[in-house]
XYZ file of C-alpha atoms in Angstrom:
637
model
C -8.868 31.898 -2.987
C -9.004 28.051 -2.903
C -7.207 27.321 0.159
C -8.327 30.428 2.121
C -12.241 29.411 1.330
C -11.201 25.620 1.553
C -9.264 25.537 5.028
C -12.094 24.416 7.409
C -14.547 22.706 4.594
C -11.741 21.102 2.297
C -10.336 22.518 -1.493
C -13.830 23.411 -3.211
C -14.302 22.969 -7.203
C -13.756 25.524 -8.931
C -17.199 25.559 -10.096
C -20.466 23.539 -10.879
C -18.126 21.065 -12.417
C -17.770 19.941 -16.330
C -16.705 16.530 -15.136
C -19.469 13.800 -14.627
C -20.590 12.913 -11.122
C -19.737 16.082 -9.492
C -18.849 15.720 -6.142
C -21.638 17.824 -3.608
C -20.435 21.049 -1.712
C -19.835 24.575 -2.120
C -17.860 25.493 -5.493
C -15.459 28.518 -5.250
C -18.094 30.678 -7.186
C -20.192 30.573 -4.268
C -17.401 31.105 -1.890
C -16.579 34.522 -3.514
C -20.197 35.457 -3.704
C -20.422 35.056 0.332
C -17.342 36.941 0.432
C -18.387 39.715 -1.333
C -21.827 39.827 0.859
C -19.635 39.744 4.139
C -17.512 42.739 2.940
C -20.144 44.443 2.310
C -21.497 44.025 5.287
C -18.451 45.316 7.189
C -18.509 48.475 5.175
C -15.011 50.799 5.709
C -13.724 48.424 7.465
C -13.132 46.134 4.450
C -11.254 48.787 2.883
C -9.053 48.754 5.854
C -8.121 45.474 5.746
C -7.262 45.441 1.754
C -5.016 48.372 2.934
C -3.021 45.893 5.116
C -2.590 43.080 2.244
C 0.805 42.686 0.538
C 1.251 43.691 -2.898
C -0.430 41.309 -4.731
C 1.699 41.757 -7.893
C 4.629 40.193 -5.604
C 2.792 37.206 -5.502
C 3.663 34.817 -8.318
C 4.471 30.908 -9.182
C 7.816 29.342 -8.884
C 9.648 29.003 -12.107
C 8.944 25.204 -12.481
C 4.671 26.212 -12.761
C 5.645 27.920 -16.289
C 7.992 27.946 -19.045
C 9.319 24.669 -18.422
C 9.196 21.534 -20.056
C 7.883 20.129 -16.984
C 4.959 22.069 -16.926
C 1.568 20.014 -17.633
C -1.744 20.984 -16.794
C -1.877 19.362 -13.317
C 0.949 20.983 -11.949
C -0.987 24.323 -10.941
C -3.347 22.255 -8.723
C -0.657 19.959 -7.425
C 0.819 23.108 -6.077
C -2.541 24.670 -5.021
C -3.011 21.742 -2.556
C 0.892 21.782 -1.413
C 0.326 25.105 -0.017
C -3.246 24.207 0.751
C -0.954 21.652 3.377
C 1.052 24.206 4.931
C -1.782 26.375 5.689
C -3.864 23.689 7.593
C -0.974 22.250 9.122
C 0.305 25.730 10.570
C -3.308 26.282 11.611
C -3.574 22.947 13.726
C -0.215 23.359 14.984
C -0.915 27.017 16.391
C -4.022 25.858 17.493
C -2.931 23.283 19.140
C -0.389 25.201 21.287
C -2.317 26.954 22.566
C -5.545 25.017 23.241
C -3.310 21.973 24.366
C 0.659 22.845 24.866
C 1.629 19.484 26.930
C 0.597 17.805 23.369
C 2.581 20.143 21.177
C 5.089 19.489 23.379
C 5.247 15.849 22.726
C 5.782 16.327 18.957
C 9.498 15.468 17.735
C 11.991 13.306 18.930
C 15.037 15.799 18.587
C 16.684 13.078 16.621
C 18.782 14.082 12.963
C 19.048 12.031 10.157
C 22.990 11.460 10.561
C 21.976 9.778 14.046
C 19.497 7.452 12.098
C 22.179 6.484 9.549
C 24.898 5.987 11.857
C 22.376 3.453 14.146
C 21.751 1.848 10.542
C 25.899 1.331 10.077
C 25.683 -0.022 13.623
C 23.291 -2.451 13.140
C 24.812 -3.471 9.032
C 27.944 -3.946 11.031
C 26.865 -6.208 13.319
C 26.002 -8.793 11.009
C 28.860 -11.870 10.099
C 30.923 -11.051 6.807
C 29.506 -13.418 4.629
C 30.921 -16.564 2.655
C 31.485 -16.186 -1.243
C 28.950 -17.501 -3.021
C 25.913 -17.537 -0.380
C 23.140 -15.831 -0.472
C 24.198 -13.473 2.310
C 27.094 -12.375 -0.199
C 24.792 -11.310 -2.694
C 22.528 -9.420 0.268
C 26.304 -7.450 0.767
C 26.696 -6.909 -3.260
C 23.401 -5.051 -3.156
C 24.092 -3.346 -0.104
C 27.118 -1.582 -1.405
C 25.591 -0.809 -4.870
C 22.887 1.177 -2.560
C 25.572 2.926 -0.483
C 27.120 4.220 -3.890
C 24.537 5.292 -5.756
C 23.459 7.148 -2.418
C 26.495 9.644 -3.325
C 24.588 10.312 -6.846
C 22.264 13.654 -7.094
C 18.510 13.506 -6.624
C 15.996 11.786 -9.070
C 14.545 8.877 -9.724
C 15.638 5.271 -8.708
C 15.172 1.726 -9.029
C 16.529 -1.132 -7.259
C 15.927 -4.149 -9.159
C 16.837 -7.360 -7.176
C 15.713 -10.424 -6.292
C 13.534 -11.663 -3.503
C 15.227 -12.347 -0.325
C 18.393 -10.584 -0.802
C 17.621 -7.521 1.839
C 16.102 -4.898 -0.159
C 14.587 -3.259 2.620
C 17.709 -2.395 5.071
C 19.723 -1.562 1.432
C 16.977 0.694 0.384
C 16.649 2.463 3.966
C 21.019 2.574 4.072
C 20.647 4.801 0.555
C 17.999 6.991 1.692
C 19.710 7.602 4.940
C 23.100 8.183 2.922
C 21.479 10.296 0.142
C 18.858 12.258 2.948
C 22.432 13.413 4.653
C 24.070 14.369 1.070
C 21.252 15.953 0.373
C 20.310 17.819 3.124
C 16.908 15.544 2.534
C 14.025 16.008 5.513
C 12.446 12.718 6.001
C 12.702 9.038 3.946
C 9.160 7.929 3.367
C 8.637 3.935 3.364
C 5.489 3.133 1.090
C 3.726 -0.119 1.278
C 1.458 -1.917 -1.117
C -0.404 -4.228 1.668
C -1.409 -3.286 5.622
C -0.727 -7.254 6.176
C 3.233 -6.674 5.530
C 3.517 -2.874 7.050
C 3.893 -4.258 10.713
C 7.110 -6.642 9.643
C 8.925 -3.358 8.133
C 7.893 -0.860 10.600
C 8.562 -2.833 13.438
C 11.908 -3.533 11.816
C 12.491 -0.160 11.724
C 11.689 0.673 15.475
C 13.967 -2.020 15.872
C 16.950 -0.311 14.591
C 15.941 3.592 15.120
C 13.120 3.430 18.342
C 9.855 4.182 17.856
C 10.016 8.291 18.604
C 11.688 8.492 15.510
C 8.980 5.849 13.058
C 5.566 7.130 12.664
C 3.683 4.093 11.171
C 0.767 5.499 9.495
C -2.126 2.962 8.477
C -5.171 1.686 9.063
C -4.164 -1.407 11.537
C -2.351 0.658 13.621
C -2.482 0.370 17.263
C -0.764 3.061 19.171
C 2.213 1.686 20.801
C 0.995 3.065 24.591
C -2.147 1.582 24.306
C -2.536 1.519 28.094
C -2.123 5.649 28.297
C -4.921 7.963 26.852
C -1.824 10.180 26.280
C -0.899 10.367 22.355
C 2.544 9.200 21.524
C 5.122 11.199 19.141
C 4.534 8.351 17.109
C 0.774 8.783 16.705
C 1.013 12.589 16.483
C 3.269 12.119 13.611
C 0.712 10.063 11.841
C -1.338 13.740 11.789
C 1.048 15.591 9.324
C 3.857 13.019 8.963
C 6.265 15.801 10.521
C 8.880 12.037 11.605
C 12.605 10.958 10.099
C 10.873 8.297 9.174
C 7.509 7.475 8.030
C 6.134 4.037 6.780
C 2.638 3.933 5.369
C 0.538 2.373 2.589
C -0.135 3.378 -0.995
C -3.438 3.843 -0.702
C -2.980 6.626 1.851
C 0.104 7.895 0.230
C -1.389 8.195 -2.877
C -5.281 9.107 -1.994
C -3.636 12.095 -0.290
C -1.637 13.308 -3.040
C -5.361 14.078 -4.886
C -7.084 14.617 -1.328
C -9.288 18.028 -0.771
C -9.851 17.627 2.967
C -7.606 19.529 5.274
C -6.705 16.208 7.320
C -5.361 14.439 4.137
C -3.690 16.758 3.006
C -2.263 18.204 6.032
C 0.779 16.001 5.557
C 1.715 16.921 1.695
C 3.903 19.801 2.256
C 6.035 17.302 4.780
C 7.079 15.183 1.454
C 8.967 17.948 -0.189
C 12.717 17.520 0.151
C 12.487 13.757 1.054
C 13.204 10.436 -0.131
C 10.378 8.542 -0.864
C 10.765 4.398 -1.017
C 8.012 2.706 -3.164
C 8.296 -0.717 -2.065
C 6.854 -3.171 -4.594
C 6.498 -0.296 -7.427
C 4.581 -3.284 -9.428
C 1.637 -2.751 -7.633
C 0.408 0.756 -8.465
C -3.257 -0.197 -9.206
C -3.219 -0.213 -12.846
C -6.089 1.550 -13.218
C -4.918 4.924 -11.638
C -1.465 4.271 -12.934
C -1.587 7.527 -14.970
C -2.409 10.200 -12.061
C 0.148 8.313 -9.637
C 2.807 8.868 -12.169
C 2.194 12.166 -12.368
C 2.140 12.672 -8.695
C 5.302 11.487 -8.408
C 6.743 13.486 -11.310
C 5.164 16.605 -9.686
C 6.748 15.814 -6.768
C 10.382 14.605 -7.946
C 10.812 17.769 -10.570
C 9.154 20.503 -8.222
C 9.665 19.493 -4.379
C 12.944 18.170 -4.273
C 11.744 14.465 -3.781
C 14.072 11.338 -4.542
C 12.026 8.390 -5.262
C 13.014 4.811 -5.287
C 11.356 1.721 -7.057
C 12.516 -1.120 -5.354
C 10.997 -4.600 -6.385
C 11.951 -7.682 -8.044
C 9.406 -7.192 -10.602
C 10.422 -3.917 -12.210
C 7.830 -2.315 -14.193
C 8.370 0.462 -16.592
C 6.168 3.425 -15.899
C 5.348 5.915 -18.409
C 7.451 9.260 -18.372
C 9.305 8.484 -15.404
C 12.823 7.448 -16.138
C 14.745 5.575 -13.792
C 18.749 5.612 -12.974
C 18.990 1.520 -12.145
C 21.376 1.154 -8.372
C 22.283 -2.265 -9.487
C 24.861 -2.530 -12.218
C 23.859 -5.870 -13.885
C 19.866 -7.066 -12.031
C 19.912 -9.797 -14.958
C 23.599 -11.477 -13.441
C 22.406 -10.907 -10.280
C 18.910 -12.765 -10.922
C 21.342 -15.191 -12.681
C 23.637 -16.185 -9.653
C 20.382 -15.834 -7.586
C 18.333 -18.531 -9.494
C 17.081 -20.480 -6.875
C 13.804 -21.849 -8.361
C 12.607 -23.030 -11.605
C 8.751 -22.761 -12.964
C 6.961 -26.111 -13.552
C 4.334 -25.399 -16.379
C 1.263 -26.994 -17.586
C 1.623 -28.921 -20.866
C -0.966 -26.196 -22.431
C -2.810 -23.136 -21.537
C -5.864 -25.602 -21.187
C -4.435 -28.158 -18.700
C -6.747 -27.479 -16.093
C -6.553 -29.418 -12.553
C -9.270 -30.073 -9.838
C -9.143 -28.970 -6.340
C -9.256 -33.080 -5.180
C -6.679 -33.289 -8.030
C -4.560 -30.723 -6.935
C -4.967 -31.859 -3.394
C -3.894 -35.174 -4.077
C -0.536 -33.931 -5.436
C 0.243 -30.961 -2.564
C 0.008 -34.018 0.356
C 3.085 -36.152 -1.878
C 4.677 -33.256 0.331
C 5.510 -32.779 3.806
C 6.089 -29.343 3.266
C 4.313 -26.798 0.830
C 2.686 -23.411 0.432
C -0.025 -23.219 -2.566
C -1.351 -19.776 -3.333
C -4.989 -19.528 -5.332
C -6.635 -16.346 -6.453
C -9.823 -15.660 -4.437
C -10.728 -16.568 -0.838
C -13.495 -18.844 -1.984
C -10.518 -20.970 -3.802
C -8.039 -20.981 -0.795
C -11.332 -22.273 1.118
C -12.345 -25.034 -0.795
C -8.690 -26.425 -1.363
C -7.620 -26.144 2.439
C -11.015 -28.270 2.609
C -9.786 -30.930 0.096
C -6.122 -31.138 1.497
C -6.999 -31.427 5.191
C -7.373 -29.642 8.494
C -3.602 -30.439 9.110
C -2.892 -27.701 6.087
C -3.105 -24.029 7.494
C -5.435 -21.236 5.895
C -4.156 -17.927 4.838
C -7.014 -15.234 3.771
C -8.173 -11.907 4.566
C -11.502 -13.452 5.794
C -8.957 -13.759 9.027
C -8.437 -10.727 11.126
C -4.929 -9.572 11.165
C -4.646 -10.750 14.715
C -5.462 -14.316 13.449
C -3.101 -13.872 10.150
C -0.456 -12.692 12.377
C -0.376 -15.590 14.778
C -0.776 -17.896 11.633
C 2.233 -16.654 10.206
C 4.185 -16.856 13.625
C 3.355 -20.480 13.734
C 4.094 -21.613 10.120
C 7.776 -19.372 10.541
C 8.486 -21.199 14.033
C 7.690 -24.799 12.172
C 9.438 -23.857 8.969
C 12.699 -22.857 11.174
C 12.227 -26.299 13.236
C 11.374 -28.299 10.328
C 8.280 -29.314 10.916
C 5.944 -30.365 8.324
C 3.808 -26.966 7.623
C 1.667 -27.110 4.713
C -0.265 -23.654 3.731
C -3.042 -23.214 1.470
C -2.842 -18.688 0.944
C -4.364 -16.245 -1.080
C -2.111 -13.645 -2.580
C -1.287 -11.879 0.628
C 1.541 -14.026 0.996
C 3.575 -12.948 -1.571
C 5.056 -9.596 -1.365
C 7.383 -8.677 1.601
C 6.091 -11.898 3.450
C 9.292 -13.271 5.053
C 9.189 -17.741 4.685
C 10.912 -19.973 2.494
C 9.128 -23.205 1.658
C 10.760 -25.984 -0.485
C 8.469 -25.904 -2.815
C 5.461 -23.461 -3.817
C 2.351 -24.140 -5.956
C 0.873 -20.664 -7.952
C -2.672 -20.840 -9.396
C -1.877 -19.156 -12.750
C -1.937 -15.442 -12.894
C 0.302 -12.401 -13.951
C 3.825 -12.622 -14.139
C 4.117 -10.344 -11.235
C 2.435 -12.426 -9.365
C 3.984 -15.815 -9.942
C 7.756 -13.926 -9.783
C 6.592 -13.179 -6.187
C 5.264 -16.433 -4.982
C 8.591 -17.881 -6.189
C 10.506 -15.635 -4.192
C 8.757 -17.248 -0.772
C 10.194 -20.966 -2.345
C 13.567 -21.786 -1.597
C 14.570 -18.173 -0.405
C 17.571 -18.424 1.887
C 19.100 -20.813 -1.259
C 19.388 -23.743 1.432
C 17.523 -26.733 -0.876
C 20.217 -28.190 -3.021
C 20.452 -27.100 -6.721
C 17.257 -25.252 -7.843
C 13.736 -26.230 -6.031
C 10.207 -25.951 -8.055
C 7.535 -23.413 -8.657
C 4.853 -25.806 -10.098
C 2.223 -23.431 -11.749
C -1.341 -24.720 -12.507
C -4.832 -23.691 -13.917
C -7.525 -24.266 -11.686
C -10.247 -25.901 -13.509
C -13.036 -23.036 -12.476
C -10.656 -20.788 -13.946
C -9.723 -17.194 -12.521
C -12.402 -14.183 -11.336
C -12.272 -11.186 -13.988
C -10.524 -8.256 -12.998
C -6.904 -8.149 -12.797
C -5.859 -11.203 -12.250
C -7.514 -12.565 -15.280
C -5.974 -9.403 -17.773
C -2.546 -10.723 -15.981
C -3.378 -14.480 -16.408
C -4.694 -13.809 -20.061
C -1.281 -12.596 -20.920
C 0.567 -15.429 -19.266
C -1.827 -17.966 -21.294
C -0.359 -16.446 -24.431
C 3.344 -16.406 -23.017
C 1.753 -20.191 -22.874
C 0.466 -20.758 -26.061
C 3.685 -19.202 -28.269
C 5.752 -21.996 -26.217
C 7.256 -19.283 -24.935
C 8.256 -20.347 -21.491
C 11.527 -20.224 -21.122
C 11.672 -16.022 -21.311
C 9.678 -16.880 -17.485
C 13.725 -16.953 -15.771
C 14.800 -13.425 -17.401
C 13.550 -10.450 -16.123
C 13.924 -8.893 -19.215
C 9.800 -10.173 -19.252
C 8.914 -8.289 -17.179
C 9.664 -4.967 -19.718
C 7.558 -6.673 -21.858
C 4.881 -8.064 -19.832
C 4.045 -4.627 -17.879
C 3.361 -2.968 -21.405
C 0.544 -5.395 -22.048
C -0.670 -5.057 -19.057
C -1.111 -1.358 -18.508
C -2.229 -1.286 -22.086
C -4.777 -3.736 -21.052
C -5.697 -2.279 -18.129
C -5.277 0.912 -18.085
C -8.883 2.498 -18.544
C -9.695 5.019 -15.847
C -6.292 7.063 -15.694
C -5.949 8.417 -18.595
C -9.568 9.648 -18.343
C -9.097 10.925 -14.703
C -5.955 13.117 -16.477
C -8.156 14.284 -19.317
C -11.079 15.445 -17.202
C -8.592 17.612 -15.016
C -6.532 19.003 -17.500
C -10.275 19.893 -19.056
C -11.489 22.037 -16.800
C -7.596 23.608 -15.702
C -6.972 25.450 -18.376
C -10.119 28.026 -16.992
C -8.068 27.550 -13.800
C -11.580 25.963 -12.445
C -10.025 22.939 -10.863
C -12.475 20.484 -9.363
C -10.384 19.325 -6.028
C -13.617 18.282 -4.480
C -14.868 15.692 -7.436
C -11.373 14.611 -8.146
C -10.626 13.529 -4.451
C -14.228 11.715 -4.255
C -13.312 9.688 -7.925
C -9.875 9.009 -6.874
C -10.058 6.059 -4.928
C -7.193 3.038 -4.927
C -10.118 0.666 -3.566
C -13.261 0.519 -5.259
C -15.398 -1.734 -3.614
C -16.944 -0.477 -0.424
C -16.460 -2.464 2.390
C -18.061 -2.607 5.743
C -15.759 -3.252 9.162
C -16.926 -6.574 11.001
C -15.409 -6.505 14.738
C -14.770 -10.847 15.095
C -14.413 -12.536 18.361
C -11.331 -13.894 17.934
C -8.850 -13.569 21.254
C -9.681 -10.424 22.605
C -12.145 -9.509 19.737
C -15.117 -10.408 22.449
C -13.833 -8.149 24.491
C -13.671 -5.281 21.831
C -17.394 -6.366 21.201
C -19.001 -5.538 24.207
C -17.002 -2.417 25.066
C -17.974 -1.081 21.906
C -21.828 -1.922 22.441
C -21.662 -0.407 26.024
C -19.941 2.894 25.362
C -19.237 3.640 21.538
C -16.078 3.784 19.497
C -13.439 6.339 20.310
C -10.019 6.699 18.633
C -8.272 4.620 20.963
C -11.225 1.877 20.742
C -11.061 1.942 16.941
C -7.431 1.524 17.251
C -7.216 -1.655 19.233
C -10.379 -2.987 17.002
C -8.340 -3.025 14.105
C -6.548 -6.468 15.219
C -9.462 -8.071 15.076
C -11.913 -6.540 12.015
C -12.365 -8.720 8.936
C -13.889 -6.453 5.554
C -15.941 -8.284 3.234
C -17.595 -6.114 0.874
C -20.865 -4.155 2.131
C -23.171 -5.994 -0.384
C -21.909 -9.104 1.798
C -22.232 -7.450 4.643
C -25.509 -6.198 3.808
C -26.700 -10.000 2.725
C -25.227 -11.166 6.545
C -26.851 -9.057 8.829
C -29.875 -9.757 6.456
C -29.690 -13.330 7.585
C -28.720 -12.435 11.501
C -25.136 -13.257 11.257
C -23.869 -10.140 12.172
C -25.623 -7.092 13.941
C -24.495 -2.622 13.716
C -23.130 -2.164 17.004
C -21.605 1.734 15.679
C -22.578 3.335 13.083
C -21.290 1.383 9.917
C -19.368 -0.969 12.464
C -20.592 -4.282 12.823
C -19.697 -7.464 14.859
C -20.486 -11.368 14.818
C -23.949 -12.223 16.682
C -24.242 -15.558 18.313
C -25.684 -17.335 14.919
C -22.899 -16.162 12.935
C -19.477 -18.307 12.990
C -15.444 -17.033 13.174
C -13.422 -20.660 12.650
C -10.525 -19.809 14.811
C -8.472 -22.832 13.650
C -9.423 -22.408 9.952
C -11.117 -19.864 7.286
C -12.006 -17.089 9.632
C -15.446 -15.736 8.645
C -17.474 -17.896 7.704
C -19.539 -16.224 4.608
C -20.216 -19.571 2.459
C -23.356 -20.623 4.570
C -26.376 -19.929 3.032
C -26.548 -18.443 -0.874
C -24.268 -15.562 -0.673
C -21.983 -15.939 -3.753
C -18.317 -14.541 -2.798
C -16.695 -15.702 -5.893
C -15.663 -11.884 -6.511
C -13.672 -11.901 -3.249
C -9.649 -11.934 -4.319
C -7.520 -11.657 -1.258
């Protein structure tokens, strides 16, 4: 009844729902009533057409719904919505064939798995055996612990290496070896952060061409740009029916609780599939219960493998993982590379002309600070010679930043960066030395990973940790920076080079931080056992980004362009697309508080771009919200 009533209009609730801030629309209650009126209305015939129905009674659950230790209250509507995916995705397809055939026919690339995997042996093959003892020898011991726990049966995974030693062509050789064992579907790349996506997925296409690598995110640009005709690629991106998919979390995971038809049109495509989560350490805390379950639901009743891979292992609640590598703490041992420089005390704080005066003893440095107002006002300080990392920059303008700063870095030029936390997971440079404005252990163990990465500095180079004396923005960062004080206070440093911490650390945190998951759990499991399940209000409260933002079109190589085209004649898909490169976010209540003041104007609905009074620093910060009295101190990345 749910998916036949939801499959234009999206999974209703079951009914006026019991949990708080019900979500508008239709609840299945009011779906049967209409029913009922337009059978009625039909007379005999309706009595014809139950006549034609299968035997209900044939009808029932698979085993794992019932009876099993598995079962929990949310696997019923997890399963609801699985089929839910099949039905809208047969009825697009079907549709689609025969409103528009020469698309359908562009779906697929014919390729198989085994071709993928033997184009990955090609490519692993090509590259020089490596000398004992290098970094490039450790890259081959993790490699081959990948390729033989690919042999072992489905389940859960994690890789737990260091930064810089090729995680990301290991990973991909085991799900291509395992997807082949296993007679596995698809390997599905998930991605914390839309500015790294682009480096892996273009690695990919690389390796296997871009027929068989449907890149599914927001920044997206479709790869024929110049043709109105959709590639395989971007049809993929509609149901995820590609070898290989690489996407975000926040679509991978919004879509796992989604109630509209196009979200969820993909689900079914994850059964029987290996599914990567890159940087596992980033789950938002907040919704760390639901994910988990997700990814239960989907390991113990579609035939998923999943793999954690990070360097920064965290230990999630009921979900057991077998570890790939046979000792991570003697390989983070042979792999030390940096050491951490702490403060004297958890209340050593520094100033930003402070600061600045040490990062220019350097001719080389990268110093990452926790909000874009911070990275701002220390790029100031240190100099225009410094570059600016923030998301304030379109990804156009981060992308040719971080071309630049890898071309210097490779030269040996002098490069000195001043970055928010973008920078630090997946982001390919190696600086000699790296300066972390305190926060969670996560987070530092991933800014030292972009110091001294390909092990070429002599002996051990320096991670130099400091407070900033405005101290950090509350959220987050501050529950992970509160717990790092402490590690401060006990004198307790030296536990920072195991990664036995991180055990440790990740059960403060989610016990900190955890306060909307377990809620989200207990409202579901509520109302399920009625078998009233509110998909609509569920979808609407799960959301992996609060804070509602408002797109900002900049004019920033091309972005001018994008601008007036958009004024003239609208946004279409293939506009939006190639606006992407060039949109900066801010939240709408900043938003809101610039086109107040005539900085930037609607040109679409909810799309906005730069007027001639408002200011994009091409060479520096990006936009330019300080001006005036807009406070942006809650702005993180």
């Amino acid at each position: 009844a749910y998916i036949i009533a939801g499959h234009h209009a999206g999974l209703p609730d079951g009914k006026a729902s019991l949990v708080r801030e019900s979500a508008p629309g239709w609840t299945l209650d009011e779906w049967r009533k209409e029913g009922e009126k337009d059978l009625a209305a039909i007379g005999d015939a309706a009595q014809a057409i139950r006549e034609r129905l299968p035997d209900t009674s044939l009808l029932r659950p698979p085993p794992f719904l019932s009876g099993s230790s598995e079962h929990t209250a949310q696997a019923l509507p997890f399963w609801i919505r699985m089929l839910f995916s099949c039905l809208v995705d047969a009825d697009c397809l079907d549709a689609e064939a025969v409103s528009n055939p020469d698309v359908a026919a562009r779906r697929g690339s014919g390729a198989t798995v085994a071709e993928l995997l033997a184009r990955m042996n090609d490519r692993l093959a090509a590259f020089p055996v490596p000398e004992p003892g290098t970094v490039n020898s450790i890259r081959a011991e993790v490699l081959a612990a990948c390729r033989k726990a690919a042999r072992q049966p489905p389940g859960v995974y994690s890789l737990t290496a260091p930064t810089g030693v090729g995680k990301t062509f290991s990973v991909m050789a085991f799900a291509l070896e395992h997807a082949v064992k296993y007679n596995k579907r698809r390997v599905i790349h998930v991605i914390p952060y839309t500015s790294i996506i682009e480096q892996t997925a273009g690695d990919f296409i690389a390796i296997f061409g871009s027929e068989n690598v449907c890149e599914h995110h927001s920044g997206v640009a479709d790869r024929k740009s110049d043709s109105d005709e959709p590639t395989a690629s971007r049809l993929a991106a509609d149901n995820w029916d590609a070898l290989i998919v690489v996407t975000t979390s926040v679509q991978f995971f919004e879509s796992l609780y989604a109630s509209r038809g196009s979200k969820c049109r993909k689900l079914h495509n994850l059964a029987d599939s290996v599914i990567v989560l890159d940087e596992a350490q980033l789950i938002p805390v907040a919704l760390l219960e639901p994910c988990v379950e997700a990814l239960r639901q989907l390991v113990h009743g579609y035939g998923v493998t999943l793999v954690l891979s990070t360097a920064t292992q965290p230990a999630l609640p009921k979900l057991a993982a077998a570890e790939i590598i046979p000792d991570p703490r003697d390989l983070f041992s042979r792999l030390k590379r940096t050491r951490f420089v702490w403060p004297k005390t958890a209340e050593d704080t520094v100033s930003w002309a402070d600061l600045a005066a040490r990062l220019r003893t350097h001719d080389s440095f990268l110093c990452i600070v926790n909000t874009r107002r911070n990275a701002r006002d220390l790029w100031l300080e240190v100099g225009e010679d410094a570059f600016h990392l923030s998301t304030l920059m379109c990804p156009q303008h981060r992308r040719n930043v971080l071309d630049k700063i890898r071309r210097r870095l490779a030269t040996g030029e002098p490069t000195k960066v001043v970055s928010t936390q973008l920078v630090e997971a997946g982001v390919n440079i190696d600086f000699p030395v790296v300066y972390r404005a305190l926060a969670g252990m996560d987070s530092l163990a991933q800014a030292a990973g972009r110091c001294n990465r390909e092990g070429k500095k002599p002996g051990v180079a320096e991670v130099h940790v400091f407070i900033p004396e405005k101290g950090n923005p509350a959220g987050l960062i501050a529950k992970g920076a509160s717990i790092v004080s402490e590690y401060l206070r006990n004198s307790d440093t030296a536990r920072f080079e195991s990664p036995d911490i991180f055990s440790d650390y990740f059960h403060r945190l989610f016990h900190l931080a955890n306060d909307k998951g377990d809620q989200f759990l207990e409202d579901l499991s509520r109302e399920a056992r009625s078998g009233l399940f509110p998909f609509r209000t569920m979808a609407r409260r799960f959301r992996m980004i609060d804070e509602d933002t408002s797109p900002v079109v900049v004019p920033y190589r091309g972005g001018e362009e994008l601008m007036e085209r958009i004024r003239r004649h609208g946004l279409d898909w293939k506009t939006l697309r190639e606006a992407q490169r060039f949109i900066v976010s801010p939240p709408r209540r900043i938003a809101e508080k610039l086109e107040r003041e005539g900085r930037i104007e609607e040109i679409a609905d909810g799309f906005y771009a730069l007027t001639r009074i408002g200011r994009y620093d091409d060479h520096g910060v990006g936009l330019d919200v300080w001006d005036g009295d807009i406070s942006a101190e809650t702005f993180i990345v």
